[in-house]
Backbone as numpy.savetxt, mean C-alpha at the origin, in Angstrom:
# Nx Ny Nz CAx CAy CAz Cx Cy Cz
28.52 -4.03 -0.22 27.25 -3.32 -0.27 26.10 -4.34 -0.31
25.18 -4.32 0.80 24.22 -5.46 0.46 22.95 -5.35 -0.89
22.97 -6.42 -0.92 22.04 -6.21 -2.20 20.51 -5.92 -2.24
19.81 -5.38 -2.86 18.91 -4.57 -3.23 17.71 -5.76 -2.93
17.74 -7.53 -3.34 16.91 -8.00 -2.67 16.90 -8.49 -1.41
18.28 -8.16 -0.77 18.58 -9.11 0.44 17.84 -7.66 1.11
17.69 -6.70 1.08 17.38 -5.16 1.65 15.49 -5.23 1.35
15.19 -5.63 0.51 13.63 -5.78 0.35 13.12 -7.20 1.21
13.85 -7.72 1.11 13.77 -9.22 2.25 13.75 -8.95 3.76
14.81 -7.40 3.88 14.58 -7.51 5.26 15.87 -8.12 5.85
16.79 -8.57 4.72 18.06 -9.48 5.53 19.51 -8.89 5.38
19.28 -7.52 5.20 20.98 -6.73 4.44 21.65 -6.93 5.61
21.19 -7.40 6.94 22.55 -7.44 7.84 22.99 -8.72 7.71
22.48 -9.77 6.58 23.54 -10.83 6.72 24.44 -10.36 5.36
24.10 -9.13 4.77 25.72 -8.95 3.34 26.41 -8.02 3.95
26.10 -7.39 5.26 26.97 -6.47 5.97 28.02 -7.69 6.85
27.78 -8.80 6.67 29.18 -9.45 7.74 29.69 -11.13 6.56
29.00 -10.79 5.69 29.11 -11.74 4.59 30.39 -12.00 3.89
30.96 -12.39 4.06 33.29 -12.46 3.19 32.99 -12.59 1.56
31.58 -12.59 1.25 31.54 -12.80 -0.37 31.98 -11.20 -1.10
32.83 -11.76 -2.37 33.02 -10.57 -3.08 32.22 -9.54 -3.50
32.12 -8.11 -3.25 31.60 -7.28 -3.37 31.39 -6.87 -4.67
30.73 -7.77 -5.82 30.70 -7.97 -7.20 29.23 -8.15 -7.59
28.84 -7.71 -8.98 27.66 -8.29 -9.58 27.54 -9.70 -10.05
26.95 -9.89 -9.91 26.49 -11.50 -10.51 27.01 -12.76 -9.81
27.69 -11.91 -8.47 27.89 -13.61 -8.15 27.02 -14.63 -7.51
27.52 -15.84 -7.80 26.82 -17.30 -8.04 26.19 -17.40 -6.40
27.06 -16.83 -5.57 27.06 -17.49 -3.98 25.66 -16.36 -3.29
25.84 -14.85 -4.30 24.13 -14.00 -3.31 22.80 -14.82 -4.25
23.02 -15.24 -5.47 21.93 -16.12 -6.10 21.26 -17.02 -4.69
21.95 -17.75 -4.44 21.99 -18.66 -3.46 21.16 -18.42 -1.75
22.08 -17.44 -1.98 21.69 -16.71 -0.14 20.25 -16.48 -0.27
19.95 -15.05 -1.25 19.00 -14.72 -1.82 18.09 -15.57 -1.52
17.99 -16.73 -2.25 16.84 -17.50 -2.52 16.16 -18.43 -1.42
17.40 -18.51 -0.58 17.32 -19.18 1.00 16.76 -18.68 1.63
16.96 -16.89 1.93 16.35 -16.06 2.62 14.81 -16.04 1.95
14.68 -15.69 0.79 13.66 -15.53 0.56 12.24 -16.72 1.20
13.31 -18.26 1.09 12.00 -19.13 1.52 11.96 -18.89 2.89
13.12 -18.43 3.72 13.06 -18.27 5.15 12.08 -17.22 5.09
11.19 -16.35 4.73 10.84 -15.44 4.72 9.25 -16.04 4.36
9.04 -16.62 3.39 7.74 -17.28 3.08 7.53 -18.17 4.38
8.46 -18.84 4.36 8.06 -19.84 6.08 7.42 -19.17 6.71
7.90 -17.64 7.20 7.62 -16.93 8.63 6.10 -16.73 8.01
5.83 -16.29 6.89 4.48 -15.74 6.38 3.29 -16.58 6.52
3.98 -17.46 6.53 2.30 -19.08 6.25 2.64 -19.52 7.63
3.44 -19.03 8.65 3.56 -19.87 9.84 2.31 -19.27 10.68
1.77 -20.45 11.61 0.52 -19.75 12.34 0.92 -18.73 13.00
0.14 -17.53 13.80 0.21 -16.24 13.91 0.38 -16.52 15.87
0.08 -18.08 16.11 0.83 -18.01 17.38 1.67 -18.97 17.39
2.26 -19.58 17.04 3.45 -19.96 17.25 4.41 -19.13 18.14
5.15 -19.28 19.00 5.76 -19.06 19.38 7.55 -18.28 18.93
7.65 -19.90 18.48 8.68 -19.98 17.75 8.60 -18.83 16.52
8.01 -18.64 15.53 7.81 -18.13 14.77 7.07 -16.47 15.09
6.89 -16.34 16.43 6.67 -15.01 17.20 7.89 -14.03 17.41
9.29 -15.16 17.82 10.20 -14.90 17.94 11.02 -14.74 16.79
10.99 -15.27 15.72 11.33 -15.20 14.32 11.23 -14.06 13.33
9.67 -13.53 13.88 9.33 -12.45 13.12 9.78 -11.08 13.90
10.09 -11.49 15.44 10.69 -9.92 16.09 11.88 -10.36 15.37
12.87 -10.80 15.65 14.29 -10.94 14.64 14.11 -9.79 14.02
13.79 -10.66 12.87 13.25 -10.10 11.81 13.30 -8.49 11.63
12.38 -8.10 12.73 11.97 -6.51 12.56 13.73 -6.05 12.82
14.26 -6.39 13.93 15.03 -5.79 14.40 16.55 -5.82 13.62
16.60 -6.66 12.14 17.74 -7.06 11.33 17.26 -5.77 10.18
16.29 -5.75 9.99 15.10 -5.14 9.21 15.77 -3.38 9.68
15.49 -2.91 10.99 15.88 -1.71 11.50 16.17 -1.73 12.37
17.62 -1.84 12.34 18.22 -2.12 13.63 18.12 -0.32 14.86
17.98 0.55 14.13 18.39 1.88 14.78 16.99 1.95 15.37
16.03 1.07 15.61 14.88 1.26 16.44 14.85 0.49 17.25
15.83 -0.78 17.48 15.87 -1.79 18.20 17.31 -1.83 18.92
18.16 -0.88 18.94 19.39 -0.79 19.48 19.86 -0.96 20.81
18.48 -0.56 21.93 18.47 -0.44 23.03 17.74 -2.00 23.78
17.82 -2.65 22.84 17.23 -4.04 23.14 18.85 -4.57 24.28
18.14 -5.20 25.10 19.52 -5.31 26.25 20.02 -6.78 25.85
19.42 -7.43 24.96 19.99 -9.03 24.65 20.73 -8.56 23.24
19.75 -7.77 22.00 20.71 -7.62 20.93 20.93 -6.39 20.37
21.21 -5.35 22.10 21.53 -4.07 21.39 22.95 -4.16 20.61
23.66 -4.51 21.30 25.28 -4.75 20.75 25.57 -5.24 19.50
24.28 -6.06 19.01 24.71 -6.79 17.83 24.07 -5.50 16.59
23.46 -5.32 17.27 22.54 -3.98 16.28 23.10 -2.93 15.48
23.31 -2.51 17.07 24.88 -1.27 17.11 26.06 -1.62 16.43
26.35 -2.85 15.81 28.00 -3.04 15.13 26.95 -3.18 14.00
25.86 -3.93 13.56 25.19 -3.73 12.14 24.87 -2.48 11.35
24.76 -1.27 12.76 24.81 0.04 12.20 26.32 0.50 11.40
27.04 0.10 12.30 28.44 0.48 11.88 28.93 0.23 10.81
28.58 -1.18 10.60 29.01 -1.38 9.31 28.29 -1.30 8.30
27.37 -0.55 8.47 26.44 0.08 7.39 27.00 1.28 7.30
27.36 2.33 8.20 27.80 3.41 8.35 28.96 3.66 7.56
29.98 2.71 7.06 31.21 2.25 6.84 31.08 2.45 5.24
29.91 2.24 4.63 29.77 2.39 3.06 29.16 3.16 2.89
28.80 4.26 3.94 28.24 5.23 3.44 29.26 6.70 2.84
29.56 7.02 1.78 30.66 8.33 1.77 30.32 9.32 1.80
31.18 10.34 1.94 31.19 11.56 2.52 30.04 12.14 1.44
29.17 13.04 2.48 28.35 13.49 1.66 29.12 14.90 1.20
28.60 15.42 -0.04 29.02 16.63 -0.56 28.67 17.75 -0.09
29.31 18.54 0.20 29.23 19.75 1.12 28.99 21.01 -0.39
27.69 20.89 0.62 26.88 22.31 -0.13 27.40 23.45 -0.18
27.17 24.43 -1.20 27.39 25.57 -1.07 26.69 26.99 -1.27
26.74 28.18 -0.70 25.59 29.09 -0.65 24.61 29.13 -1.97
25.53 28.96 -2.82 25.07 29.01 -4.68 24.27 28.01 -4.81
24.41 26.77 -4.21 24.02 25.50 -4.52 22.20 26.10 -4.19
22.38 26.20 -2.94 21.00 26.30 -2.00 20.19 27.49 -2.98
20.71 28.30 -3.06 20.37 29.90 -4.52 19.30 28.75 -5.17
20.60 28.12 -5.71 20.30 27.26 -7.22 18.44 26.58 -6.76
18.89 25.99 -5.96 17.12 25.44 -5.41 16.35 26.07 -5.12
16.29 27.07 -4.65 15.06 27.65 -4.50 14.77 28.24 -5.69
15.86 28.65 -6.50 14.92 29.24 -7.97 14.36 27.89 -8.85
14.80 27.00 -8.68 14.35 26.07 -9.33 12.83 25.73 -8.62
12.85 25.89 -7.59 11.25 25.70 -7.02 10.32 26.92 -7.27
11.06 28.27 -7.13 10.32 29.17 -7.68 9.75 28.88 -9.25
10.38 28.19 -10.14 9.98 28.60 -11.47 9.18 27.54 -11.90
9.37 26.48 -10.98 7.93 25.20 -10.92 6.26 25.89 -11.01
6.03 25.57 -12.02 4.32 25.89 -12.05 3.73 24.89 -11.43
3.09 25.59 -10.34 2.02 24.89 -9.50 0.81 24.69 -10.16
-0.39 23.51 -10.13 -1.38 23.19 -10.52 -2.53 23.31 -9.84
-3.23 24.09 -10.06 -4.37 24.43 -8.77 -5.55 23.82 -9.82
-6.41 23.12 -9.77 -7.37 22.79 -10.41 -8.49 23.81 -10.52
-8.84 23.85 -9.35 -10.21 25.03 -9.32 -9.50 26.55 -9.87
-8.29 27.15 -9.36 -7.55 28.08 -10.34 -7.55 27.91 -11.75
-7.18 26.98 -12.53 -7.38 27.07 -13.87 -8.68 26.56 -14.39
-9.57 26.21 -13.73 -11.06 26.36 -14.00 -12.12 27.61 -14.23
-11.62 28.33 -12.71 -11.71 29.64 -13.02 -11.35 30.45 -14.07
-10.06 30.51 -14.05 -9.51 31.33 -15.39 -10.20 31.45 -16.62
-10.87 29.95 -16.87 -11.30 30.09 -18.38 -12.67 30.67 -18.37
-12.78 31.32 -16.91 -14.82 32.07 -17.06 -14.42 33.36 -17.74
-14.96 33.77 -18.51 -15.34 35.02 -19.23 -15.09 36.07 -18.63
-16.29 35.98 -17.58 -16.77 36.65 -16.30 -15.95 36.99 -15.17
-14.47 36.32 -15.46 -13.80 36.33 -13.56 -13.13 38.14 -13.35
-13.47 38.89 -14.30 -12.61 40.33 -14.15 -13.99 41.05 -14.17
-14.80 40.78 -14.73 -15.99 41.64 -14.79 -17.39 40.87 -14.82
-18.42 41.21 -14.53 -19.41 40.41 -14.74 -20.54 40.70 -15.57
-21.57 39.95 -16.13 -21.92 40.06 -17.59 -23.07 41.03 -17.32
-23.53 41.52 -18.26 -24.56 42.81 -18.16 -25.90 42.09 -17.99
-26.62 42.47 -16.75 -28.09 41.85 -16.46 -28.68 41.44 -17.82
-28.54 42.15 -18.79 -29.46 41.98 -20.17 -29.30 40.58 -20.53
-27.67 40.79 -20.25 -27.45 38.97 -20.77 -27.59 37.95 -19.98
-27.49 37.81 -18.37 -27.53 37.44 -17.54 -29.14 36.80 -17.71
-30.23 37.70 -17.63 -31.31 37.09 -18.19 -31.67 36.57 -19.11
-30.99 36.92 -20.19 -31.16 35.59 -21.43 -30.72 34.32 -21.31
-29.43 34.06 -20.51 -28.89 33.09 -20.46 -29.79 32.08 -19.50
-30.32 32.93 -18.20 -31.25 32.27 -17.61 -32.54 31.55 -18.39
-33.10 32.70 -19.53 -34.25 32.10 -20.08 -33.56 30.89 -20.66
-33.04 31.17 -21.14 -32.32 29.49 -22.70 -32.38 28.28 -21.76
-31.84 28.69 -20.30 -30.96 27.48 -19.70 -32.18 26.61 -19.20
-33.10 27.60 -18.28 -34.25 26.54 -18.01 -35.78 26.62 -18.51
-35.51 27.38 -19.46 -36.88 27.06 -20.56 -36.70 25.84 -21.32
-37.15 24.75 -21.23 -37.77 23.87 -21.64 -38.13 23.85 -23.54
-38.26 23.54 -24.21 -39.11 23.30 -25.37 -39.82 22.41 -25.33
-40.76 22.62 -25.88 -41.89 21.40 -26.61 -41.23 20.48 -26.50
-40.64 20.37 -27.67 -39.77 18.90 -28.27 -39.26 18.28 -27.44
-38.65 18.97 -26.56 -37.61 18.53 -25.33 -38.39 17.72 -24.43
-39.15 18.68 -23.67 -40.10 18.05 -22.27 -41.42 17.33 -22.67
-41.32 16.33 -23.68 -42.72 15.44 -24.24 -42.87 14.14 -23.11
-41.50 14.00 -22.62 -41.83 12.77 -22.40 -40.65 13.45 -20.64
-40.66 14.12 -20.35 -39.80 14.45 -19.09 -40.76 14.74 -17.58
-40.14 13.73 -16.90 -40.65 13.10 -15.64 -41.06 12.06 -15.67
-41.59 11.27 -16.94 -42.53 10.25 -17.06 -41.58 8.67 -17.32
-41.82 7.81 -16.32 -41.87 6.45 -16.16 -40.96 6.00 -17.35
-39.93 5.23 -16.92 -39.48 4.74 -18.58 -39.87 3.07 -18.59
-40.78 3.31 -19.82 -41.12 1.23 -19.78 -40.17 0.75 -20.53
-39.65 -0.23 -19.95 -38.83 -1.10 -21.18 -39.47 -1.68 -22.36
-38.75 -1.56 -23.37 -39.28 -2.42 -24.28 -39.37 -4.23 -24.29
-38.83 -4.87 -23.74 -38.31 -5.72 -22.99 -38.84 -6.53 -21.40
-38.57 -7.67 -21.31 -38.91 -7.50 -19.70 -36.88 -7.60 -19.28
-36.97 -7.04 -18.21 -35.52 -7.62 -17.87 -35.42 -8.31 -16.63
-34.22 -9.39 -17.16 -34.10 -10.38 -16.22 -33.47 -10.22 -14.99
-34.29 -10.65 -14.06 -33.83 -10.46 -12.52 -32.22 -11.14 -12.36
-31.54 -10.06 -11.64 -30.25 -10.36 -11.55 -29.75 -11.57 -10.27
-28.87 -12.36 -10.33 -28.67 -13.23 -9.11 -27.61 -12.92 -9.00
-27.50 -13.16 -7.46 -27.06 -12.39 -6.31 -26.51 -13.16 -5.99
-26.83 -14.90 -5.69 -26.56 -15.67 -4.82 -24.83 -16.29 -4.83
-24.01 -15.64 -5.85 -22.88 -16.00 -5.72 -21.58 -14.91 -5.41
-22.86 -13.81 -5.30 -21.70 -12.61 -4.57 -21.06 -12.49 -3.36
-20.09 -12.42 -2.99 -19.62 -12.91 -1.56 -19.59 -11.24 -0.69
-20.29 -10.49 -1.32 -20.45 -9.25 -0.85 -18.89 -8.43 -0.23
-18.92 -8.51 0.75 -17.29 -8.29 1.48 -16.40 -8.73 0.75
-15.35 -8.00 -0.18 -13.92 -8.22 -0.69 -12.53 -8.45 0.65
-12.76 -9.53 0.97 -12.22 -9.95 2.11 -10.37 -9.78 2.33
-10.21 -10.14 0.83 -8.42 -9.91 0.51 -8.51 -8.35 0.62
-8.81 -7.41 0.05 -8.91 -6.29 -0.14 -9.08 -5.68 1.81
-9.72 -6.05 2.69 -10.02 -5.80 4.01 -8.80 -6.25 4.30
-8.45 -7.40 4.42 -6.92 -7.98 5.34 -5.61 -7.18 5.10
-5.99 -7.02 3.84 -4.27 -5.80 2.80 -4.78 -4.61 3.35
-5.75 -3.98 3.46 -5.55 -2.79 4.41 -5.65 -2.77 5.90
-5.65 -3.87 5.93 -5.20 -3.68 7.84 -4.12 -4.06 8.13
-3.68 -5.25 7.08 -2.41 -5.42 7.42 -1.27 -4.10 7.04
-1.60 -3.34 6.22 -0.58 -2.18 5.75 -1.03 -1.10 7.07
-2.14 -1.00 7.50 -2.45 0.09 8.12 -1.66 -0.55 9.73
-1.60 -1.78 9.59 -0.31 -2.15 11.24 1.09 -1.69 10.84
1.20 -1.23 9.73 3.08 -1.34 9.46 3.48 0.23 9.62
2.62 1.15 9.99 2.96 2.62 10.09 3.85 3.08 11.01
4.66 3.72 10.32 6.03 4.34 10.97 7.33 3.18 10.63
7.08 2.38 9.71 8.31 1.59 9.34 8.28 2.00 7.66
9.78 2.05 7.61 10.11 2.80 5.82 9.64 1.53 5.35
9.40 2.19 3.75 8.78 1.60 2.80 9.19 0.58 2.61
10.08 -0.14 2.50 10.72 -1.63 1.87 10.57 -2.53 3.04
10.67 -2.03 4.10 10.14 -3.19 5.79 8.99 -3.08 5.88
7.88 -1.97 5.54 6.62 -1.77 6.13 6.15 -3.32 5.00
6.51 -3.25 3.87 5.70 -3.86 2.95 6.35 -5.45 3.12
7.44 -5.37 3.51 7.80 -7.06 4.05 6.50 -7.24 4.91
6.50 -7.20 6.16 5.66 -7.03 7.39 4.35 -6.87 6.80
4.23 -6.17 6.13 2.53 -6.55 5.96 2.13 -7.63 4.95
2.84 -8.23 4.09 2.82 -9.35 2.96 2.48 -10.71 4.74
3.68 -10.03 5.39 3.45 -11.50 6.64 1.94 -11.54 7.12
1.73 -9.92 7.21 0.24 -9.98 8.49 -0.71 -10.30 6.95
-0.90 -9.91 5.74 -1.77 -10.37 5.39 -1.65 -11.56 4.92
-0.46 -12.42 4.96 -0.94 -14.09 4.79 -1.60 -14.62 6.03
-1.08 -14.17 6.98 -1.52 -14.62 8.45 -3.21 -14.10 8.52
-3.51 -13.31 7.83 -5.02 -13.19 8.13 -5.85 -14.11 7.56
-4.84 -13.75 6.11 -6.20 -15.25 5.20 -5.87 -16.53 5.67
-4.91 -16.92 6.14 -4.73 -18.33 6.60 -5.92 -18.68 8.02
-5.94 -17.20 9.17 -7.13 -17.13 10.06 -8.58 -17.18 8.86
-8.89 -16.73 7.68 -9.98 -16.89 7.52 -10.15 -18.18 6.86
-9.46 -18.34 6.19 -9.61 -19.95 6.00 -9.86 -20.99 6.95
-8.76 -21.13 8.30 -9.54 -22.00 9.37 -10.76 -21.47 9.88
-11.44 -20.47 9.75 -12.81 -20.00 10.00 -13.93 -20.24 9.22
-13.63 -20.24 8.19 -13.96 -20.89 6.64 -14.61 -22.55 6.97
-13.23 -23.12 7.01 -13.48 -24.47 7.78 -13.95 -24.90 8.79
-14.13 -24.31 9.83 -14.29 -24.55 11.34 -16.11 -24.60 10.67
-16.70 -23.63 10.21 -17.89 -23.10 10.37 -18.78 -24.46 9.08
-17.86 -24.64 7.85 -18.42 -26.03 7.12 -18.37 -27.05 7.98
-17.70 -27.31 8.82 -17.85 -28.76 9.86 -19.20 -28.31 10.68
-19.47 -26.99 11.17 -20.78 -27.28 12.09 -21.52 -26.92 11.15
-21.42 -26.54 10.56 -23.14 -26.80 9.22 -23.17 -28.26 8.87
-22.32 -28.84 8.88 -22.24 -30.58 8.65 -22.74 -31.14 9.36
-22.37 -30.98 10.77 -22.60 -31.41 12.15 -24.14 -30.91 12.26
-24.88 -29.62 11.71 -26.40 -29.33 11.82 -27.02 -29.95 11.16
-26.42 -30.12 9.97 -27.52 -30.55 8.48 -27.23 -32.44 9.37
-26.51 -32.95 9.66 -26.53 -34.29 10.11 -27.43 -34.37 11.14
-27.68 -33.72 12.48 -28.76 -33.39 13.38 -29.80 -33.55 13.05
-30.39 -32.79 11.85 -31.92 -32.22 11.76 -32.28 -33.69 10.19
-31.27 -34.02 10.42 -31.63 -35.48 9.00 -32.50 -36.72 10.37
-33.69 -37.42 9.93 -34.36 -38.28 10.76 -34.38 -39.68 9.48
C-alpha cells in the first residue's frame, strides 16, 4: 500500500512496484520518502523554463494521475499497469442493501438544516400577525425622535483633543504579492484532486516568486545604472 507521504508527494507509483515490506515503520520508506521529497523541492526552485525540468514536472503530473494521462502513446502502457496495480489493493466494495439506502435517507431527513435568515425571522414577534397601527406608531415615534440630550452635539465636526500624527506610508508595499501568486497558482491546478492540485501549485507558486525576485533584481541594476547616469 503506498504511503500517505509518498501519495501527497505525488510519487505512490514508485510504492506500487517497490519489493519493500508492506509494514509500518520501515527504515528503507524513511529513506525513499525523503529523496523524493528533495526531488520534489528541486522541481519547485527549478527555473520555469528549463527544459529539462519542463519535462520533469509533466512526469510528474502523469505518476501523480495516471488515469488522465493513459492515452499518452510513449507512457500510456506504463500508466495503465500503475493503474492495475493500484486496482489490485483495492477490496471488494460492500454490497448495499435496500435497508441500507432506507437507512440514509432517514438519516438525511432528520438532519436540521440551518437557514440563517429563517431563524432570524422566527424570533420577530410579528412573523404570524402584525402589530396594531397604535403600536406601530409609537415605535416609530421612540425610534426616530431624537432627545435633547442625545442630538447636542449630532452632525457636528469632531475636534480632537490632540493633534494626530500623520501616518507613513512609505514602507507599505501596497500589493500582497505572496498572497496574488498562491491564488493563481491554485486557481491553475483546477480539475486535479486535492493532494496533486496542492503539490502543483506549491511548484507554480515557488516559480512565481523566484520570477519576481529576478524582476526585483533586474529593475535595482537599472535604477543603479540611472542614479550612475544622472551623477556629474
Amino acid at each position: 500500500m503506498p504511503r500517505k507521504a509518498m501519495q501527497e508527494l505525488g510519487f505512490q507509483a514508485c510504492c506500487l512496484r517497490c519489493d519493500a515490506p508492506d509494514e509500518v515503520g520501515v527504515a528503507r520508506c524513511s529513506t525513499c520518502i525523503q529523496h523524493h521529497r528533495n526531488v520534489r523541492e528541486t522541481i519547485a526552485s527549478a527555473p520555469p523554463d528549463d527544459p529539462l525540468y519542463q519535462l520533469a514536472k509533466e512526469i510528474m503530473a502523469m505518476a501523480a494521475e495516471p488515469h488522465r494521462y493513459d492515452h499518452d502513446e510513449v507512457h500510456g502502457q506504463s500508466l495503465i499497469e500503475q493503474q492495475r496495480l493500484a486496482g489490485q489493493l483495492v477490496g471488494t466494495p460492500i454490497k448495499r442493501t435496500e435497508h441500507d439506502v432506507a437507512m440514509v435517507f432517514q438519516a438525511q431527513r432528520e438532519v436540521e438544516k440551518s437557514n440563517a435568515l429563517r431563524d432570524i425571522g422566527n424570533q420577530n414577534p410579528w412573523k404570524d400577525a402584525p402589530m396594531e397601527a397604535k403600536e406601530a406608531k409609537q415605535m416609530g415615534t421612540e425610534t426616530w425622535m431624537l432627545g435633547s440630550s442625545q442630538d447636542q452635539h449630532y452632525g457636528a465636526r469632531t475636534i480632537p483633543s490632540k493633534p494626530i500624527e500623520k501616518v507613513d506610508r512609505s514602507e507599505r508595499i501596497g500589493e500582497d504579492t505572496a498572497l496574488t501568486d498562491r491564488v493563481h497558482a491554485a486557481a491553475g491546478q483546477d480539475g486535479m484532486e486535492e493532494d496533486v492540485a496542492k503539490i502543483f501549485e506549491d511548484i507554480e507558486f515557488k516559480q512565481r516568486q523566484s520570477k519576481r525576485e529576478d524582476l526585483k533584481s533586474a529593475m535595482e541594476e537599472v535604477k543603479e545604472l540611472v542614479d550612475d547616469d544622472l551623477e556629474f
